[in-house]
Structure formats: structure tokens, C-alpha cells
């Protein structure tokens, strides 16, 4: 297995063999400006690195000792600020800051040849507009949000005619569209679906609608709601259900400084829809679908928050992990081990669960953890303290699936750390080794809690105590 460390001074690829301390990086690359300047393809075959000199992106083939495959040049002079690969690594999408009268600032390139296939203007980069081009998992279809709907294209974006427009795919008309999300695949043998969200208008509620890519005229499911200033949608791995999280920057009830959020569950066939979490019950900290099973994990409520797992058929709760100060969810690749952590503005308490056995394997405090991820084997975990969130004590820590710390690597300035992804099937799912879990620490029996006393300022109490004795 390999992981990458993006330092201010350069980028290094490390090889990790379980049980051995990682040594010096086996591959080194020139520095990039930000953490967004380093991106893996989904299968880990390709590595994209920002080229500071040209402002473009250099693509390397990891399986060929990171030989350079090619260079993608900027469209409007650069630098390229954000980029990502399509699900199979066939295409690379790049974004540059929009400059008036300079032309298109978003490009879709063929990875192997560096050929520009599609370009357009995108003035703003927000959580709802990025990524601007989305494919199904097998790249059979490609979609792009336009001003009044979603343009559906063939996955290869082949062009026909002198006008250079994509081959016939269709357009989903949706005036007032806020965001869209493409299902990874179709339900069963059917075609995939597209979920869109249309903003509130003139007193009418916002609505989420789901369409089949071969039936863009009529939705298969619809859900209406209010208080949707910002929207985030997530499909399950089978493409049969979507979660819709709506957020308001200001909580009208005044209960939360951070605004209010709701979570809705909606099946693609329209048979089920439900409100899973309401703003009155507290904030939504994180939601993540299992990568294998049809279920999702939810952290919801005021601290200590509730930690639950819900089914993907009706959105109903099926597992309760109790409460804790947690705000981060990470499933391993097999949907077996689950990390629930209190990172960011929390102290770093982290739990490792065996989800099928509903058993706590171990707990650890990962202080100042900024980024974290499971290894491709599903049995090792990486946590990193990075800049600019933390200017000191930048480091990478490696743990096993029970939370035991295995190794630590320290850096002067670390921008990013993550594992190199691997194709599915490279590792096998294995249950926890019997007796491997860490014992949960508890308070000693008979130990009494300290008695709380009233606060007394330092140096006070002398005169008052004397007067009380005289009385």
C-alpha cells in the first residue's frame, strides 16, 4: 500500500508494509501551491499534480513508477485551481478562476491524449456547483448543470456535426435549479437516475425531483420542503435512494448559532420518502452511505450527538451506537469497520466499530486531526494534522482498525495526506481477529467523583473567613 504526503517543500509517495515503519518517500515530486493541487483517480491508477511553472496539471501513471503520461495546459492563462478525474480516469476536469472576456474557464480533457473535449464558463465555484460535470460510475452518461436545467450527454461526450455539440442525450428542463446529482448506476438493469433540487420561489416550496436519464419529461419521485438555502445530495451505491440535506444559514427558531438543517430520504421509484432528521432536534454533523450495504450512518443532534445507522429502504433507524462528541464518519471500503470521530473543533475522541457485530473495537484520542481515511485493505487508518489549520506539530499517524497507534511521521509543513486508492478486489474483507479489540477503559470501582465547590478568587477569603469565625 502507498500513501502520499503533500508538504510545502514537495510531494512524496511512501510505501507502507504492515508492521514496518515507513521510511523516506520512494517517489518525490516538485511542490504544489495548495492541497487541491494533488488528486488521485478513483482506482489509484493516475495521480494528478499541479505544475506550478506552467499553471497546468501533470498526470502520472502510478502503476508505471509514476511516469508522466502528459500535461494539461490552462485555458485562460492559469493557474488551474481545482481538478478531478472521471470515475474510470478517462477524463480530467479542470477549473480556473473566471476572468471577464477571457473565454471558457472549465475544461474536460481526455486523459490519455490531453485533447480538449468540452469547455464552458463557470463564474462561481460553490459546494453546489462543484463538481460541474458528473458521470455515472461506468461513465455511460455524463451530466452538466446549465442555467435552466441539466444537460445529459453520452459518457464519452462524442461530438457530431459542425457545431461541435455533444451527441444526442437530452436536456432536463428545470428553471431555478440549485443542484443536481447523478446516480452511480441504475436500479437493477434499468437506466440511472438524476436527482435535482429547485429553489423556493414566490412562496412555493423547494422541491427535489428524480428523473430517469431516458425519461426526462416526467419525474419518478418528488419531495417538497421549505428552508432550503443550501442543498447537498448523496446517492447510495445501488442508485435506488438519495439523501437530501437542506441547510439555512440562520436558524429562525434561535436555537442554533450555526443555522438549521433537515435530512430527507427519497427512493428513486417514489415508493418511499421520509424526514429523517429535523432542525428542531439539533444540527446534522455528518452523513455517509455505506460503500457496500444499502444503509447510511448519521450523526445528528446537539452534543453529545446521537450516532445511528439507518436502512436504505425506508430510512428507518436500525443500529444505535449511543451518544458522543462526534462529528466525522468514515466507512472502510468493505462497509465493515466504521470510524466515528470528534475532529475539527472537538478534542479528537475517536471510536472504531465493527458494524456487523455492533461491537466497539477500541477508542483513541486523535488530537488536532484535520484529515483522515481508511487504507485500501480496510484494516489500517491514517490521521493527519495539516496546515493551515494547524501551523505546528504537523504529522501523519497510522492506526490499526482497533485504534492502536502504529507509526508517526512528523513534518515541518504538511498540506495533505491520503492513501493511494486501489481497485476493488485488490484486498479481501476480513472480520476482526478474535481478542484483538482494545479493552474499554472505565473508572475504578469505589472511586468517588470530586465534590464540586464554589469558585473563590485567588487570594480572597481571608477577611471573610475571619469575620465568620468571630460570629
Coordinates of C-alpha atoms in Angstrom, one line a residue:
X1 CA 0.0 0.0 0.0
X2 CA 1.1 3.6 -0.6
X3 CA 0.2 7.0 0.9
X4 CA 1.1 10.5 -0.2
X5 CA 2.3 13.4 1.9
X6 CA 2.0 16.8 0.3
X7 CA 4.5 19.1 2.0
X8 CA 5.2 22.8 1.4
X9 CA 8.6 21.7 0.2
X10 CA 7.4 18.9 -2.1
X11 CA 5.2 15.9 -2.7
X12 CA 6.3 12.4 -1.5
X13 CA 4.9 8.9 -2.0
X14 CA 5.5 6.5 0.8
X15 CA 5.3 2.7 0.7
X16 CA 3.7 1.1 3.8
X17 CA 4.1 -2.5 4.7
X18 CA 2.1 -3.5 7.8
X19 CA 4.4 -3.9 10.7
X20 CA 7.2 -1.7 9.3
X21 CA 7.9 1.9 10.0
X22 CA 7.6 4.0 6.8
X23 CA 11.0 5.3 5.8
X24 CA 11.8 8.0 3.2
X25 CA 9.5 8.6 0.3
X26 CA 10.1 6.3 -2.7
X27 CA 8.9 8.9 -5.2
X28 CA 9.3 12.7 -5.0
X29 CA 7.7 15.5 -7.0
X30 CA 8.0 19.3 -7.0
X31 CA 5.9 21.3 -4.6
X32 CA 2.3 22.3 -5.3
X33 CA 0.6 25.5 -4.1
X34 CA -2.3 24.1 -2.1
X35 CA -3.8 20.8 -1.0
X36 CA -6.1 20.9 -4.0
X37 CA -3.0 20.5 -6.3
X38 CA -2.8 16.7 -5.7
X39 CA -5.6 14.4 -6.8
X40 CA -5.9 10.6 -7.3
X41 CA -8.1 8.8 -9.8
X42 CA -10.8 6.6 -8.2
X43 CA -8.8 3.4 -8.8
X44 CA -5.4 4.9 -7.9
X45 CA -4.0 4.3 -11.4
X46 CA -3.4 8.0 -12.1
X47 CA -2.0 10.9 -10.0
X48 CA -2.6 14.5 -11.0
X49 CA -0.3 17.1 -9.7
X50 CA -0.3 20.9 -10.2
X51 CA 2.6 22.2 -12.3
X52 CA 3.4 25.5 -10.7
X53 CA 5.6 26.7 -13.6
X54 CA 3.1 26.3 -16.3
X55 CA -0.1 26.6 -14.2
X56 CA -1.3 23.3 -15.7
X57 CA -1.7 19.7 -14.4
X58 CA 0.8 16.9 -14.8
X59 CA -0.7 13.4 -15.0
X60 CA 1.4 10.5 -13.8
X61 CA 0.8 6.7 -14.1
X62 CA 1.3 5.2 -10.6
X63 CA 1.5 1.6 -11.9
X64 CA 4.4 2.6 -14.1
X65 CA 6.6 4.0 -11.4
X66 CA 4.8 7.4 -11.7
X67 CA 5.9 8.0 -15.3
X68 CA 4.4 11.2 -16.7
X69 CA 1.5 10.5 -19.0
X70 CA 1.0 14.0 -20.2
X71 CA 0.4 17.6 -19.3
X72 CA -2.9 19.5 -19.4
X73 CA -2.4 23.2 -20.1
X74 CA -4.6 26.0 -18.6
X75 CA -7.4 27.5 -20.7
X76 CA -7.2 31.2 -19.7
X77 CA -3.6 31.5 -18.6
X78 CA -4.0 29.6 -15.3
X79 CA -3.2 28.6 -12.8
X80 CA -5.6 25.6 -12.6
X81 CA -7.1 25.8 -9.1
X82 CA -9.2 22.7 -8.9
X83 CA -9.3 19.5 -10.9
X84 CA -10.6 15.9 -10.7
X85 CA -10.7 12.6 -12.7
X86 CA -13.8 10.9 -14.1
X87 CA -14.8 7.6 -12.3
X88 CA -12.7 5.5 -14.6
X89 CA -10.0 8.0 -15.1
X90 CA -10.8 8.5 -18.8
X91 CA -11.2 12.3 -18.4
X92 CA -9.8 15.2 -16.4
X93 CA -11.9 18.2 -15.5
X94 CA -10.1 21.5 -14.7
X95 CA -11.2 24.8 -13.3
X96 CA -9.6 28.2 -13.4
X97 CA -10.7 31.5 -11.9
X98 CA -13.2 33.2 -14.2
X99 CA -11.9 36.4 -15.9
X100 CA -14.3 38.5 -17.9
X101 CA -13.9 38.4 -21.7
X102 CA -11.2 35.7 -21.4
X103 CA -13.3 32.8 -22.5
X104 CA -14.1 29.4 -21.1
X105 CA -12.5 28.6 -17.7
X106 CA -13.7 24.9 -17.2
X107 CA -12.3 22.2 -19.5
X108 CA -12.9 18.5 -19.9
X109 CA -9.8 16.8 -21.3
X110 CA -9.1 13.3 -22.5
X111 CA -6.5 11.9 -20.0
X112 CA -4.5 9.8 -22.4
X113 CA -4.1 12.3 -25.2
X114 CA -4.6 15.7 -23.5
X115 CA -7.3 16.5 -26.0
X116 CA -9.9 19.1 -25.0
X117 CA -13.4 17.7 -25.5
X118 CA -15.6 20.3 -23.8
X119 CA -15.2 23.8 -22.3
X120 CA -17.6 26.3 -20.8
X121 CA -17.8 29.3 -18.5
X122 CA -18.4 28.9 -14.7
X123 CA -18.3 32.2 -12.9
X124 CA -18.5 30.9 -9.3
X125 CA -17.2 27.9 -7.5
X126 CA -19.5 26.7 -4.7
X127 CA -20.3 23.5 -2.9
X128 CA -23.5 23.1 -5.0
X129 CA -21.8 23.9 -8.4
X130 CA -18.7 21.7 -7.9
X131 CA -18.0 19.3 -9.5
X132 CA -19.6 20.9 -12.6
X133 CA -19.5 17.7 -14.7
X134 CA -20.7 14.3 -13.3
X135 CA -20.6 10.8 -14.7
X136 CA -22.2 7.5 -13.7
X137 CA -19.7 5.0 -12.2
X138 CA -19.2 3.3 -15.5
X139 CA -19.2 6.5 -17.5
X140 CA -22.2 5.6 -19.5
X141 CA -23.8 9.0 -19.0
X142 CA -22.4 12.5 -18.3
X143 CA -24.4 15.4 -17.0
X144 CA -23.7 19.2 -16.6
X145 CA -25.9 21.8 -14.9
X146 CA -26.8 24.7 -17.1
X147 CA -28.8 27.9 -16.3
X148 CA -32.3 26.3 -16.7
X149 CA -31.7 22.6 -16.3
X150 CA -29.3 19.7 -16.7
X151 CA -27.6 18.7 -20.0
X152 CA -27.5 14.9 -20.4
X153 CA -24.7 13.7 -22.7
X154 CA -23.1 10.3 -23.6
X155 CA -20.4 9.3 -21.3
X156 CA -17.7 9.7 -23.9
X157 CA -19.1 13.2 -24.9
X158 CA -18.6 12.4 -28.6
X159 CA -19.3 15.3 -30.9
X160 CA -21.3 15.3 -34.0
X161 CA -21.9 17.9 -36.7
X162 CA -20.0 21.1 -37.5
X163 CA -21.4 22.9 -34.4
X164 CA -19.4 20.6 -32.2
X165 CA -22.3 19.9 -29.8
X166 CA -22.4 16.6 -27.9
X167 CA -24.3 13.7 -29.4
X168 CA -28.0 13.5 -28.7
X169 CA -28.6 12.9 -25.0
X170 CA -31.3 15.3 -23.9
X171 CA -31.9 18.2 -21.7
X172 CA -33.8 18.2 -18.4
X173 CA -35.7 21.5 -18.1
X174 CA -35.6 22.8 -14.6
X175 CA -35.9 26.6 -14.1
X176 CA -34.5 27.7 -10.8
X177 CA -32.3 24.6 -10.4
X178 CA -29.9 24.8 -7.4
X179 CA -28.0 21.5 -7.6
X180 CA -28.1 18.1 -9.2
X181 CA -26.6 14.6 -8.5
X182 CA -26.2 11.6 -10.8
X183 CA -26.8 8.1 -9.5
X184 CA -23.7 5.8 -9.8
X185 CA -25.8 3.3 -11.7
X186 CA -29.4 2.2 -12.5
X187 CA -31.5 0.2 -10.2
X188 CA -31.1 -3.5 -11.3
X189 CA -30.8 -3.5 -15.1
X190 CA -32.5 -0.2 -15.6
X191 CA -31.0 3.2 -16.6
X192 CA -29.5 5.5 -13.9
X193 CA -31.4 8.4 -12.4
X194 CA -30.7 12.1 -11.9
X195 CA -31.8 14.0 -8.8
X196 CA -32.3 17.8 -9.0
X197 CA -33.2 20.4 -6.4
X198 CA -35.2 23.5 -7.4
X199 CA -35.1 26.6 -5.1
X200 CA -38.1 28.2 -3.4
X201 CA -39.9 30.8 -5.4
X202 CA -42.7 33.3 -4.6
X203 CA -43.9 31.3 -1.6
X204 CA -43.7 28.0 -3.3
X205 CA -41.6 25.3 -1.5
X206 CA -38.3 24.0 -2.8
X207 CA -38.5 20.5 -4.3
X208 CA -36.3 17.6 -5.1
X209 CA -37.2 15.6 -8.1
X210 CA -35.8 12.4 -9.6
X211 CA -35.8 11.5 -13.3
X212 CA -34.6 8.6 -15.4
X213 CA -32.0 9.5 -18.0
X214 CA -34.2 8.1 -20.7
X215 CA -37.4 9.8 -19.4
X216 CA -36.5 13.4 -18.7
X217 CA -40.1 14.6 -19.2
X218 CA -41.7 13.1 -16.1
X219 CA -40.2 12.7 -12.6
X220 CA -40.3 9.3 -10.9
X221 CA -40.3 10.8 -7.4
X222 CA -40.8 14.3 -5.8
X223 CA -40.3 15.7 -2.4
X224 CA -41.2 19.3 -1.4
X225 CA -39.8 21.3 1.6
X226 CA -39.0 24.8 2.9
X227 CA -35.9 26.3 4.4
X228 CA -33.5 25.1 1.7
X229 CA -30.9 27.8 1.2
X230 CA -28.1 25.2 0.6
X231 CA -28.6 21.6 -0.6
X232 CA -26.4 18.6 -0.5
X233 CA -27.5 15.2 -2.1
X234 CA -26.0 11.8 -1.8
X235 CA -26.9 8.6 -3.7
X236 CA -26.5 5.1 -2.3
X237 CA -24.2 2.7 -4.1
X238 CA -27.0 0.9 -5.8
X239 CA -28.6 4.1 -7.2
X240 CA -32.0 3.3 -5.6
X241 CA -32.2 6.1 -3.0
X242 CA -30.9 9.6 -2.3
X243 CA -30.4 11.6 0.8
X244 CA -31.2 15.3 0.6
X245 CA -29.7 17.6 3.3
X246 CA -31.0 21.2 3.3
X247 CA -29.4 24.0 5.3
X248 CA -30.3 27.5 6.3
X249 CA -27.5 29.9 7.4
X250 CA -29.8 31.4 10.1
X251 CA -31.9 29.4 12.4
X252 CA -35.3 31.1 12.6
X253 CA -36.1 29.5 16.0
X254 CA -32.9 30.9 17.5
X255 CA -31.8 27.6 19.0
X256 CA -28.6 27.3 17.0
X257 CA -25.9 29.9 16.1
X258 CA -25.0 27.8 13.1
X259 CA -28.4 27.7 11.4
X260 CA -30.7 24.8 10.9
X261 CA -30.6 21.7 8.7
X262 CA -33.0 18.9 7.7
X263 CA -32.4 15.5 6.2
X264 CA -34.8 13.9 3.8
X265 CA -34.8 10.3 2.4
X266 CA -36.2 9.7 -1.1
X267 CA -36.4 6.5 -3.1
X268 CA -35.8 6.8 -6.9
X269 CA -39.0 4.8 -7.6
X270 CA -41.1 7.2 -5.5
X271 CA -42.4 4.5 -3.2
X272 CA -40.8 5.9 0.0
X273 CA -40.0 9.4 1.3
X274 CA -39.4 10.5 4.8
X275 CA -38.0 13.2 7.1
X276 CA -35.0 11.5 8.8
X277 CA -33.7 14.5 10.9
X278 CA -35.3 17.8 11.7
X279 CA -33.7 21.1 12.6
X280 CA -35.5 21.2 16.0
X281 CA -33.6 18.1 17.1
X282 CA -30.2 19.8 16.6
X283 CA -27.6 20.1 13.8
X284 CA -26.5 17.4 11.3
X285 CA -22.8 16.8 11.7
X286 CA -22.2 14.2 9.1
X287 CA -23.9 11.6 6.8
X288 CA -22.2 8.8 4.9
X289 CA -23.7 5.9 2.9
X290 CA -22.0 2.5 3.3
X291 CA -19.9 1.8 0.2
X292 CA -21.3 -1.8 0.1
X293 CA -24.5 -2.2 2.1
X294 CA -27.7 -0.3 1.5
X295 CA -27.5 1.7 4.7
X296 CA -26.2 5.0 6.0
X297 CA -24.7 6.4 9.2
X298 CA -25.9 9.7 10.7
X299 CA -24.5 12.0 13.4
X300 CA -27.4 14.2 14.5
X301 CA -28.3 16.4 17.5
X302 CA -26.7 18.7 20.0
X303 CA -23.5 17.4 21.6
X304 CA -23.2 14.7 22.8
X305 CA -24.8 13.8 19.4
X306 CA -26.7 10.6 18.5
X307 CA -24.8 8.1 16.4
X308 CA -27.1 5.8 14.4
X309 CA -27.3 3.7 11.3
X310 CA -30.4 3.7 9.0
X311 CA -31.6 1.3 6.4
X312 CA -31.7 2.3 2.7
X313 CA -35.2 1.0 2.1
X314 CA -37.2 3.4 4.2
X315 CA -34.6 5.4 6.1
X316 CA -35.5 3.9 9.4
X317 CA -33.1 3.5 12.3
X318 CA -31.6 0.0 12.6
X319 CA -28.5 0.5 14.8
X320 CA -27.9 2.8 17.7
X321 CA -24.3 3.4 18.8
X322 CA -25.3 5.7 21.7
X323 CA -24.2 9.3 22.1
X324 CA -20.8 11.1 22.0
X325 CA -18.9 14.2 21.0
X326 CA -18.5 13.1 17.3
X327 CA -18.8 14.9 14.0
X328 CA -16.9 12.7 11.4
X329 CA -17.8 9.4 9.8
X330 CA -15.5 7.1 7.8
X331 CA -16.5 3.7 6.5
X332 CA -13.8 1.3 5.4
X333 CA -14.0 0.0 1.8
X334 CA -16.0 -3.1 2.8
X335 CA -18.6 -1.4 4.9
X336 CA -17.4 -3.4 7.9
X337 CA -15.4 -1.1 10.1
X338 CA -16.7 2.3 11.0
X339 CA -14.8 5.2 12.4
X340 CA -16.8 7.8 14.4
X341 CA -14.5 10.8 15.4
X342 CA -14.8 14.1 17.1
X343 CA -12.4 16.1 14.9
X344 CA -12.1 19.8 13.9
X345 CA -13.2 21.9 16.8
X346 CA -13.6 18.9 19.1
X347 CA -10.9 17.3 21.2
X348 CA -10.4 14.3 18.9
X349 CA -12.1 11.3 20.7
X350 CA -12.4 8.6 18.1
X351 CA -14.2 5.2 18.2
X352 CA -13.7 2.2 15.9
X353 CA -16.7 -0.1 15.5
X354 CA -17.3 -3.4 13.9
X355 CA -20.7 -2.6 12.3
X356 CA -21.9 -6.2 11.6
X357 CA -21.1 -7.3 15.1
X358 CA -22.3 -3.9 16.6
X359 CA -19.2 -4.0 18.8
X360 CA -16.8 -1.3 19.9
X361 CA -13.3 -2.4 18.9
X362 CA -11.4 0.5 20.6
X363 CA -11.2 4.2 21.2
X364 CA -8.4 6.7 20.9
X365 CA -7.9 10.5 21.1
X366 CA -6.6 11.8 17.8
X367 CA -5.7 15.4 18.8
X368 CA -5.8 18.1 16.2
X369 CA -6.7 15.6 13.4
X370 CA -7.6 17.5 10.2
X371 CA -7.9 14.8 7.5
X372 CA -8.3 11.1 7.9
X373 CA -9.0 8.0 5.8
X374 CA -9.1 4.2 5.7
X375 CA -6.4 2.2 3.9
X376 CA -7.4 0.2 0.9
X377 CA -7.1 -3.0 2.9
X378 CA -9.7 -1.8 5.3
X379 CA -7.6 -2.6 8.4
X380 CA -5.4 0.5 8.7
X381 CA -6.3 4.1 9.3
X382 CA -4.5 7.4 8.6
X383 CA -5.0 10.6 10.5
X384 CA -3.1 13.8 9.8
X385 CA -2.5 17.2 11.3
X386 CA -2.1 19.7 8.4
X387 CA -1.5 23.3 7.7
X388 CA -3.0 25.9 7.6
X389 CA -5.5 24.6 10.2
X390 CA -2.5 23.8 12.5
X391 CA 0.7 25.6 12.0
X392 CA 2.7 23.4 14.4
X393 CA 3.0 19.7 15.1
X394 CA 2.1 18.7 11.6
X395 CA 2.2 14.9 11.4
X396 CA 0.8 11.6 10.0
X397 CA -0.3 8.9 12.4
X398 CA -1.1 5.4 11.4
X399 CA -3.5 3.2 13.4
X400 CA -4.9 -0.3 13.1
X401 CA -8.7 -1.0 12.9
X402 CA -9.0 -1.1 16.8
X403 CA -7.4 2.4 17.3
X404 CA -3.9 1.2 18.2
X405 CA -1.3 3.7 17.1
X406 CA 1.3 2.0 14.9
X407 CA 3.6 4.8 13.5
X408 CA 4.1 8.5 13.5
X409 CA 5.7 10.7 10.8
X410 CA 6.4 14.4 11.6
X411 CA 6.7 17.2 9.1
X412 CA 7.5 20.9 9.1
X413 CA 4.5 22.0 7.0
X414 CA 2.1 19.3 5.8
X415 CA -0.7 20.3 3.4
X416 CA -2.4 17.0 2.8
X417 CA -2.0 13.2 3.4
X418 CA -4.1 10.4 2.0
X419 CA -3.8 6.8 0.9
X420 CA -3.4 5.8 -2.7
X421 CA -6.8 4.2 -3.7
X422 CA -6.8 0.6 -5.1
X423 CA -9.2 -1.1 -7.5
X424 CA -11.9 -3.2 -6.0
X425 CA -10.8 -6.8 -5.4
X426 CA -7.2 -5.9 -4.5
X427 CA -7.9 -6.9 -0.9
X428 CA -10.4 -9.2 0.8
X429 CA -12.8 -8.3 3.6
X430 CA -11.9 -9.9 6.9
X431 CA -13.7 -9.9 10.2
X432 CA -11.8 -8.6 13.3
X433 CA -9.2 -11.0 14.7
X434 CA -10.6 -12.6 17.9
X435 CA -9.2 -11.0 21.0
X436 CA -7.7 -8.1 19.0
X437 CA -10.1 -5.4 20.3
X438 CA -8.9 -2.9 22.9
X439 CA -10.5 -3.1 26.4
X440 CA -12.7 -0.1 27.1
X441 CA -11.3 1.9 30.0
X442 CA -13.7 2.5 32.9
X443 CA -13.5 4.3 36.2
X444 CA -12.1 2.3 39.1
X445 CA -14.7 0.8 41.4
X446 CA -15.3 2.6 44.6
X447 CA -13.7 5.8 43.3
X448 CA -15.8 8.8 44.2
X449 CA -16.2 11.8 41.9
X450 CA -14.6 15.0 43.2
X451 CA -17.0 17.3 45.1
X452 CA -17.8 20.5 43.2
X453 CA -17.1 23.6 45.3
X454 CA -18.0 27.3 44.8
X455 CA -15.4 29.3 42.9
X456 CA -13.2 31.6 45.1
X457 CA -10.9 34.2 43.6
X458 CA -7.2 33.7 44.3
X459 CA -6.1 35.5 47.5
X460 CA -9.7 36.1 48.7
X461 CA -11.4 34.6 51.7
X462 CA -9.0 35.8 54.4
X463 CA -11.1 38.6 55.8
X464 CA -14.4 36.9 55.2
X465 CA -13.3 33.8 57.0
X466 CA -12.1 35.8 60.0
X467 CA -15.4 37.6 60.2
X468 CA -17.3 34.3 60.1
X469 CA -15.3 32.9 62.9
X470 CA -15.9 35.9 65.1
X471 CA -19.7 35.5 64.6

